[in-house]
Amino acid sequence: MSHTDLVTFSHNMITDHLAFGTSGNLSVREGDLLWITPSGVPFDEVTVQDLVGIHVDTGQQIAGSARPSSELPLHRAVYQARADVQAIVHTHSEYAAVFAACKEPVLPVHYQLAPWEYEIVCADYATYGTYELAQNAVAALGADHHVILLQNHGLLAVAGTLADAGSKEYVGVAGFPHG
């Protein structure tokens, strides 16, 4: 997995109806760096040159000239808390937003949700882009959850690869595709 995979996945976020415009963000971890999608660039227009490389621990921008996603604190906190996480998909898709607004856990009652042996919980509300939101998400993820809702916000999926994070995100709450 490489940070260049973020470009293809960004474009797929639009075609798979998981995002629209600039809503949501993606990242991958490569060693001490996290590569994140830029702020204000529509997913279907993201290029390799738009990606932003950030040192996970210090938060220093190492590569790219674009401004990183406003959810950078969220991505950094997850990577710092979970060594198993190498990729993050965050979306505000229709279904995720509806479930998150209800602040109800999603139970694995459909066969497509069967791989989950747990409910998809909802992290407490905090303003987007804040340290508080990051901490709420880390707490909800715990040590073993891969998909959570962010109250009144959207969905966060984490995994060892971008493909797995995308798959868990897609099959999770944002799932049951439309189009």
PDB file of C-alpha atoms in Angstrom:
ATOM      1  CA  MET A   1       0.000   0.000   0.000  1.00  0.00           C
ATOM      2  CA  SER A   2       1.298   3.406  -0.922  1.00  0.00           C
ATOM      3  CA  HIS A   3       0.107   6.949  -0.398  1.00  0.00           C
ATOM      4  CA  THR A   4      -0.519   7.117  -4.155  1.00  0.00           C
ATOM      5  CA  ASP A   5      -3.403   4.665  -3.600  1.00  0.00           C
ATOM      6  CA  LEU A   6      -5.210   7.560  -1.918  1.00  0.00           C
ATOM      7  CA  VAL A   7      -5.755   9.157  -5.327  1.00  0.00           C
ATOM      8  CA  THR A   8      -7.604   6.166  -6.782  1.00  0.00           C
ATOM      9  CA  PHE A   9      -9.576   5.660  -3.606  1.00  0.00           C
ATOM     10  CA  SER A  10     -10.487   9.366  -3.489  1.00  0.00           C
ATOM     11  CA  HIS A  11     -11.985   9.130  -6.961  1.00  0.00           C
ATOM     12  CA  ASN A  12     -13.849   5.948  -5.959  1.00  0.00           C
ATOM     13  CA  MET A  13     -15.383   7.740  -2.975  1.00  0.00           C
ATOM     14  CA  ILE A  14     -17.453   9.750  -5.449  1.00  0.00           C
ATOM     15  CA  THR A  15     -18.387   6.919  -7.812  1.00  0.00           C
ATOM     16  CA  ASP A  16     -19.279   4.640  -4.875  1.00  0.00           C
ATOM     17  CA  HIS A  17     -21.526   7.355  -3.384  1.00  0.00           C
ATOM     18  CA  LEU A  18     -19.529   7.447  -0.151  1.00  0.00           C
ATOM     19  CA  ALA A  19     -18.751  11.152  -0.445  1.00  0.00           C
ATOM     20  CA  PHE A  20     -19.618  14.216  -2.440  1.00  0.00           C
ATOM     21  CA  GLY A  21     -17.453  17.212  -3.219  1.00  0.00           C
ATOM     22  CA  THR A  22     -14.906  17.686  -0.457  1.00  0.00           C
ATOM     23  CA  SER A  23     -16.901  15.964   2.300  1.00  0.00           C
ATOM     24  CA  GLY A  24     -14.813  13.355   4.146  1.00  0.00           C
ATOM     25  CA  ASN A  25     -11.136  12.433   4.147  1.00  0.00           C
ATOM     26  CA  LEU A  26      -8.710   9.556   3.736  1.00  0.00           C
ATOM     27  CA  SER A  27      -5.255   8.749   5.009  1.00  0.00           C
ATOM     28  CA  VAL A  28      -2.621   6.028   5.038  1.00  0.00           C
ATOM     29  CA  ARG A  29       0.352   5.546   7.300  1.00  0.00           C
ATOM     30  CA  GLU A  30       3.828   4.947   5.898  1.00  0.00           C
ATOM     31  CA  GLY A  31       6.300   4.601   8.751  1.00  0.00           C
ATOM     32  CA  ASP A  32       6.377   7.835  10.762  1.00  0.00           C
ATOM     33  CA  LEU A  33       4.338   9.708   8.144  1.00  0.00           C
ATOM     34  CA  LEU A  34       0.654   9.833   7.541  1.00  0.00           C
ATOM     35  CA  TRP A  35      -0.520  10.878   4.111  1.00  0.00           C
ATOM     36  CA  ILE A  36      -3.869  12.640   4.126  1.00  0.00           C
ATOM     37  CA  THR A  37      -6.158  14.105   1.521  1.00  0.00           C
ATOM     38  CA  PRO A  38      -6.089  17.895   1.224  1.00  0.00           C
ATOM     39  CA  SER A  39      -8.668  20.324   2.503  1.00  0.00           C
ATOM     40  CA  GLY A  40     -10.935  21.930  -0.060  1.00  0.00           C
ATOM     41  CA  VAL A  41     -10.099  19.695  -3.056  1.00  0.00           C
ATOM     42  CA  PRO A  42     -13.028  17.659  -4.424  1.00  0.00           C
ATOM     43  CA  PHE A  43     -12.383  13.897  -4.165  1.00  0.00           C
ATOM     44  CA  ASP A  44     -12.651  13.385  -7.909  1.00  0.00           C
ATOM     45  CA  GLU A  45      -9.950  16.038  -8.502  1.00  0.00           C
ATOM     46  CA  VAL A  46      -7.324  14.828  -5.984  1.00  0.00           C
ATOM     47  CA  THR A  47      -3.866  14.198  -7.492  1.00  0.00           C
ATOM     48  CA  VAL A  48      -0.666  12.816  -5.980  1.00  0.00           C
ATOM     49  CA  GLN A  49       0.653  16.381  -5.781  1.00  0.00           C
ATOM     50  CA  ASP A  50      -2.316  17.347  -3.574  1.00  0.00           C
ATOM     51  CA  LEU A  51      -1.544  14.766  -0.877  1.00  0.00           C
ATOM     52  CA  VAL A  52      -0.062  16.013   2.369  1.00  0.00           C
ATOM     53  CA  GLY A  53       2.594  14.150   4.368  1.00  0.00           C
ATOM     54  CA  ILE A  54       2.486  14.745   8.125  1.00  0.00           C
ATOM     55  CA  HIS A  55       4.765  13.347  10.832  1.00  0.00           C
ATOM     56  CA  VAL A  56       2.428  11.264  13.004  1.00  0.00           C
ATOM     57  CA  ASP A  57       3.973  12.239  16.336  1.00  0.00           C
ATOM     58  CA  THR A  58       4.967  15.872  15.830  1.00  0.00           C
ATOM     59  CA  GLY A  59       2.232  16.969  13.421  1.00  0.00           C
ATOM     60  CA  GLN A  60       4.845  18.689  11.264  1.00  0.00           C
ATOM     61  CA  GLN A  61       4.015  18.905   7.568  1.00  0.00           C
ATOM     62  CA  ILE A  62       6.840  17.080   5.786  1.00  0.00           C
ATOM     63  CA  ALA A  63       5.539  16.855   2.228  1.00  0.00           C
ATOM     64  CA  GLY A  64       3.042  18.612   0.000  1.00  0.00           C
ATOM     65  CA  SER A  65       2.065  22.239  -0.196  1.00  0.00           C
ATOM     66  CA  ALA A  66      -1.688  21.847   0.195  1.00  0.00           C
ATOM     67  CA  ARG A  67      -3.466  22.371   3.486  1.00  0.00           C
ATOM     68  CA  PRO A  68      -4.274  18.996   5.115  1.00  0.00           C
ATOM     69  CA  SER A  69      -7.825  17.952   5.881  1.00  0.00           C
ATOM     70  CA  SER A  70      -9.357  19.686   8.889  1.00  0.00           C
ATOM     71  CA  GLU A  71      -9.709  16.225  10.428  1.00  0.00           C
ATOM     72  CA  LEU A  72      -5.927  15.843  10.745  1.00  0.00           C
ATOM     73  CA  PRO A  73      -6.165  15.714  14.577  1.00  0.00           C
ATOM     74  CA  LEU A  74      -8.549  12.751  14.268  1.00  0.00           C
ATOM     75  CA  HIS A  75      -6.215  10.831  11.948  1.00  0.00           C
ATOM     76  CA  ARG A  76      -3.133  11.538  14.073  1.00  0.00           C
ATOM     77  CA  ALA A  77      -4.870  10.453  17.268  1.00  0.00           C
ATOM     78  CA  VAL A  78      -6.018   7.156  15.763  1.00  0.00           C
ATOM     79  CA  TYR A  79      -2.566   6.330  14.368  1.00  0.00           C
ATOM     80  CA  GLN A  80      -0.983   7.183  17.709  1.00  0.00           C
ATOM     81  CA  ALA A  81      -3.457   5.023  19.634  1.00  0.00           C
ATOM     82  CA  ARG A  82      -3.633   2.012  17.322  1.00  0.00           C
ATOM     83  CA  ALA A  83      -0.433   0.527  15.856  1.00  0.00           C
ATOM     84  CA  ASP A  84      -2.533  -1.926  13.814  1.00  0.00           C
ATOM     85  CA  VAL A  85      -4.173   0.911  11.865  1.00  0.00           C
ATOM     86  CA  GLN A  86      -2.440   1.801   8.622  1.00  0.00           C
ATOM     87  CA  ALA A  87      -5.399   3.378   6.792  1.00  0.00           C
ATOM     88  CA  ILE A  88      -8.420   5.512   7.642  1.00  0.00           C
ATOM     89  CA  VAL A  89     -11.579   6.263   5.668  1.00  0.00           C
ATOM     90  CA  HIS A  90     -13.894   8.971   6.993  1.00  0.00           C
ATOM     91  CA  THR A  91     -17.131   9.717   5.219  1.00  0.00           C
ATOM     92  CA  HIS A  92     -20.293  11.748   5.617  1.00  0.00           C
ATOM     93  CA  SER A  93     -22.325   9.503   3.320  1.00  0.00           C
ATOM     94  CA  GLU A  94     -26.116   9.620   3.534  1.00  0.00           C
ATOM     95  CA  TYR A  95     -26.590   6.448   5.529  1.00  0.00           C
ATOM     96  CA  ALA A  96     -23.688   7.105   7.875  1.00  0.00           C
ATOM     97  CA  ALA A  97     -24.943  10.623   8.571  1.00  0.00           C
ATOM     98  CA  VAL A  98     -28.469   9.383   9.331  1.00  0.00           C
ATOM     99  CA  PHE A  99     -27.272   6.672  11.710  1.00  0.00           C
ATOM    100  CA  ALA A 100     -24.845   9.108  13.367  1.00  0.00           C
ATOM    101  CA  ALA A 101     -27.600  11.661  13.899  1.00  0.00           C
ATOM    102  CA  CYS A 102     -29.645   9.031  15.736  1.00  0.00           C
ATOM    103  CA  LYS A 103     -26.669   8.201  18.006  1.00  0.00           C
ATOM    104  CA  GLU A 104     -27.795   4.609  18.069  1.00  0.00           C
ATOM    105  CA  PRO A 105     -25.425   1.668  17.689  1.00  0.00           C
ATOM    106  CA  VAL A 106     -25.793  -0.349  14.522  1.00  0.00           C
ATOM    107  CA  LEU A 107     -26.335  -4.004  15.306  1.00  0.00           C
ATOM    108  CA  PRO A 108     -25.080  -6.735  12.942  1.00  0.00           C
ATOM    109  CA  VAL A 109     -28.562  -7.918  11.983  1.00  0.00           C
ATOM    110  CA  HIS A 110     -28.069  -8.153   8.192  1.00  0.00           C
ATOM    111  CA  TYR A 111     -25.975 -10.855   6.535  1.00  0.00           C
ATOM    112  CA  GLN A 112     -23.665  -8.201   5.050  1.00  0.00           C
ATOM    113  CA  LEU A 113     -22.864  -7.076   8.572  1.00  0.00           C
ATOM    114  CA  ALA A 114     -22.176 -10.646   9.751  1.00  0.00           C
ATOM    115  CA  PRO A 115     -18.361 -10.211   9.825  1.00  0.00           C
ATOM    116  CA  TRP A 116     -18.852  -7.837  12.746  1.00  0.00           C
ATOM    117  CA  GLU A 117     -19.103  -9.587  16.059  1.00  0.00           C
ATOM    118  CA  TYR A 118     -19.920  -6.299  17.715  1.00  0.00           C
ATOM    119  CA  GLU A 119     -22.236  -3.396  17.290  1.00  0.00           C
ATOM    120  CA  ILE A 120     -21.018  -0.305  15.502  1.00  0.00           C
ATOM    121  CA  VAL A 121     -20.954   2.260  18.282  1.00  0.00           C
ATOM    122  CA  CYS A 122     -21.312   6.006  18.085  1.00  0.00           C
ATOM    123  CA  ALA A 123     -18.653   8.310  19.499  1.00  0.00           C
ATOM    124  CA  ASP A 124     -19.884  11.266  21.501  1.00  0.00           C
ATOM    125  CA  TYR A 125     -20.376  14.546  19.681  1.00  0.00           C
ATOM    126  CA  ALA A 126     -17.621  17.112  19.369  1.00  0.00           C
ATOM    127  CA  THR A 127     -16.976  19.809  16.782  1.00  0.00           C
ATOM    128  CA  TYR A 128     -15.212  18.609  13.648  1.00  0.00           C
ATOM    129  CA  GLY A 129     -11.455  19.083  13.465  1.00  0.00           C
ATOM    130  CA  THR A 130     -11.025  19.274  17.240  1.00  0.00           C
ATOM    131  CA  TYR A 131      -8.860  17.371  19.674  1.00  0.00           C
ATOM    132  CA  GLU A 132     -12.055  16.498  21.567  1.00  0.00           C
ATOM    133  CA  LEU A 133     -13.527  14.756  18.510  1.00  0.00           C
ATOM    134  CA  ALA A 134     -10.255  12.877  18.038  1.00  0.00           C
ATOM    135  CA  GLN A 135     -10.285  11.671  21.645  1.00  0.00           C
ATOM    136  CA  ASN A 136     -13.957  10.673  21.458  1.00  0.00           C
ATOM    137  CA  ALA A 137     -13.263   8.641  18.322  1.00  0.00           C
ATOM    138  CA  VAL A 138     -10.226   6.908  19.837  1.00  0.00           C
ATOM    139  CA  ALA A 139     -12.285   6.003  22.917  1.00  0.00           C
ATOM    140  CA  ALA A 140     -15.116   4.581  20.789  1.00  0.00           C
ATOM    141  CA  LEU A 141     -12.691   2.584  18.616  1.00  0.00           C
ATOM    142  CA  GLY A 142     -11.041   1.060  21.650  1.00  0.00           C
ATOM    143  CA  ALA A 143      -8.541  -1.666  20.881  1.00  0.00           C
ATOM    144  CA  ASP A 144     -10.555  -3.746  18.464  1.00  0.00           C
ATOM    145  CA  HIS A 145     -13.325  -1.850  16.661  1.00  0.00           C
ATOM    146  CA  HIS A 146     -12.767  -0.993  13.022  1.00  0.00           C
ATOM    147  CA  VAL A 147     -15.905   1.012  12.268  1.00  0.00           C
ATOM    148  CA  ILE A 148     -17.568   3.678  14.392  1.00  0.00           C
ATOM    149  CA  LEU A 149     -20.045   6.468  13.929  1.00  0.00           C
ATOM    150  CA  LEU A 150     -19.252  10.044  14.921  1.00  0.00           C
ATOM    151  CA  GLN A 151     -22.381  11.611  16.437  1.00  0.00           C
ATOM    152  CA  ASN A 152     -24.076  14.146  14.135  1.00  0.00           C
ATOM    153  CA  HIS A 153     -21.167  13.792  11.752  1.00  0.00           C
ATOM    154  CA  GLY A 154     -20.424  10.593   9.848  1.00  0.00           C
ATOM    155  CA  LEU A 155     -18.430   7.395   9.948  1.00  0.00           C
ATOM    156  CA  LEU A 156     -14.829   6.385  10.582  1.00  0.00           C
ATOM    157  CA  ALA A 157     -13.351   3.100   9.361  1.00  0.00           C
ATOM    158  CA  VAL A 158      -9.824   1.943  10.162  1.00  0.00           C
ATOM    159  CA  ALA A 159      -7.785  -1.064   9.037  1.00  0.00           C
ATOM    160  CA  GLY A 160      -4.385  -2.365   8.050  1.00  0.00           C
ATOM    161  CA  THR A 161      -4.905  -1.380   4.407  1.00  0.00           C
ATOM    162  CA  LEU A 162      -6.894   1.244   2.550  1.00  0.00           C
ATOM    163  CA  ALA A 163      -8.806  -1.487   0.704  1.00  0.00           C
ATOM    164  CA  ASP A 164      -9.820  -3.077   4.006  1.00  0.00           C
ATOM    165  CA  ALA A 165     -10.765   0.249   5.577  1.00  0.00           C
ATOM    166  CA  GLY A 166     -12.825   1.031   2.495  1.00  0.00           C
ATOM    167  CA  SER A 167     -14.438  -2.370   2.555  1.00  0.00           C
ATOM    168  CA  LYS A 168     -15.313  -2.160   6.226  1.00  0.00           C
ATOM    169  CA  GLU A 169     -16.628   1.354   5.686  1.00  0.00           C
ATOM    170  CA  TYR A 170     -18.657   0.297   2.678  1.00  0.00           C
ATOM    171  CA  VAL A 171     -20.123  -2.829   4.228  1.00  0.00           C
ATOM    172  CA  GLY A 172     -20.500  -1.146   7.593  1.00  0.00           C
ATOM    173  CA  VAL A 173     -22.961   1.666   8.011  1.00  0.00           C
ATOM    174  CA  ALA A 174     -22.455   3.631   4.840  1.00  0.00           C
ATOM    175  CA  GLY A 175     -23.073   0.386   2.990  1.00  0.00           C
ATOM    176  CA  PHE A 176     -26.073  -0.894   1.218  1.00  0.00           C
ATOM    177  CA  PRO A 177     -25.023   1.143  -1.792  1.00  0.00           C
ATOM    178  CA  HIS A 178     -27.363   3.131  -3.911  1.00  0.00           C
ATOM    179  CA  GLY A 179     -26.927   4.701  -7.259  1.00  0.00           C
TER     180      GLY A 179
END
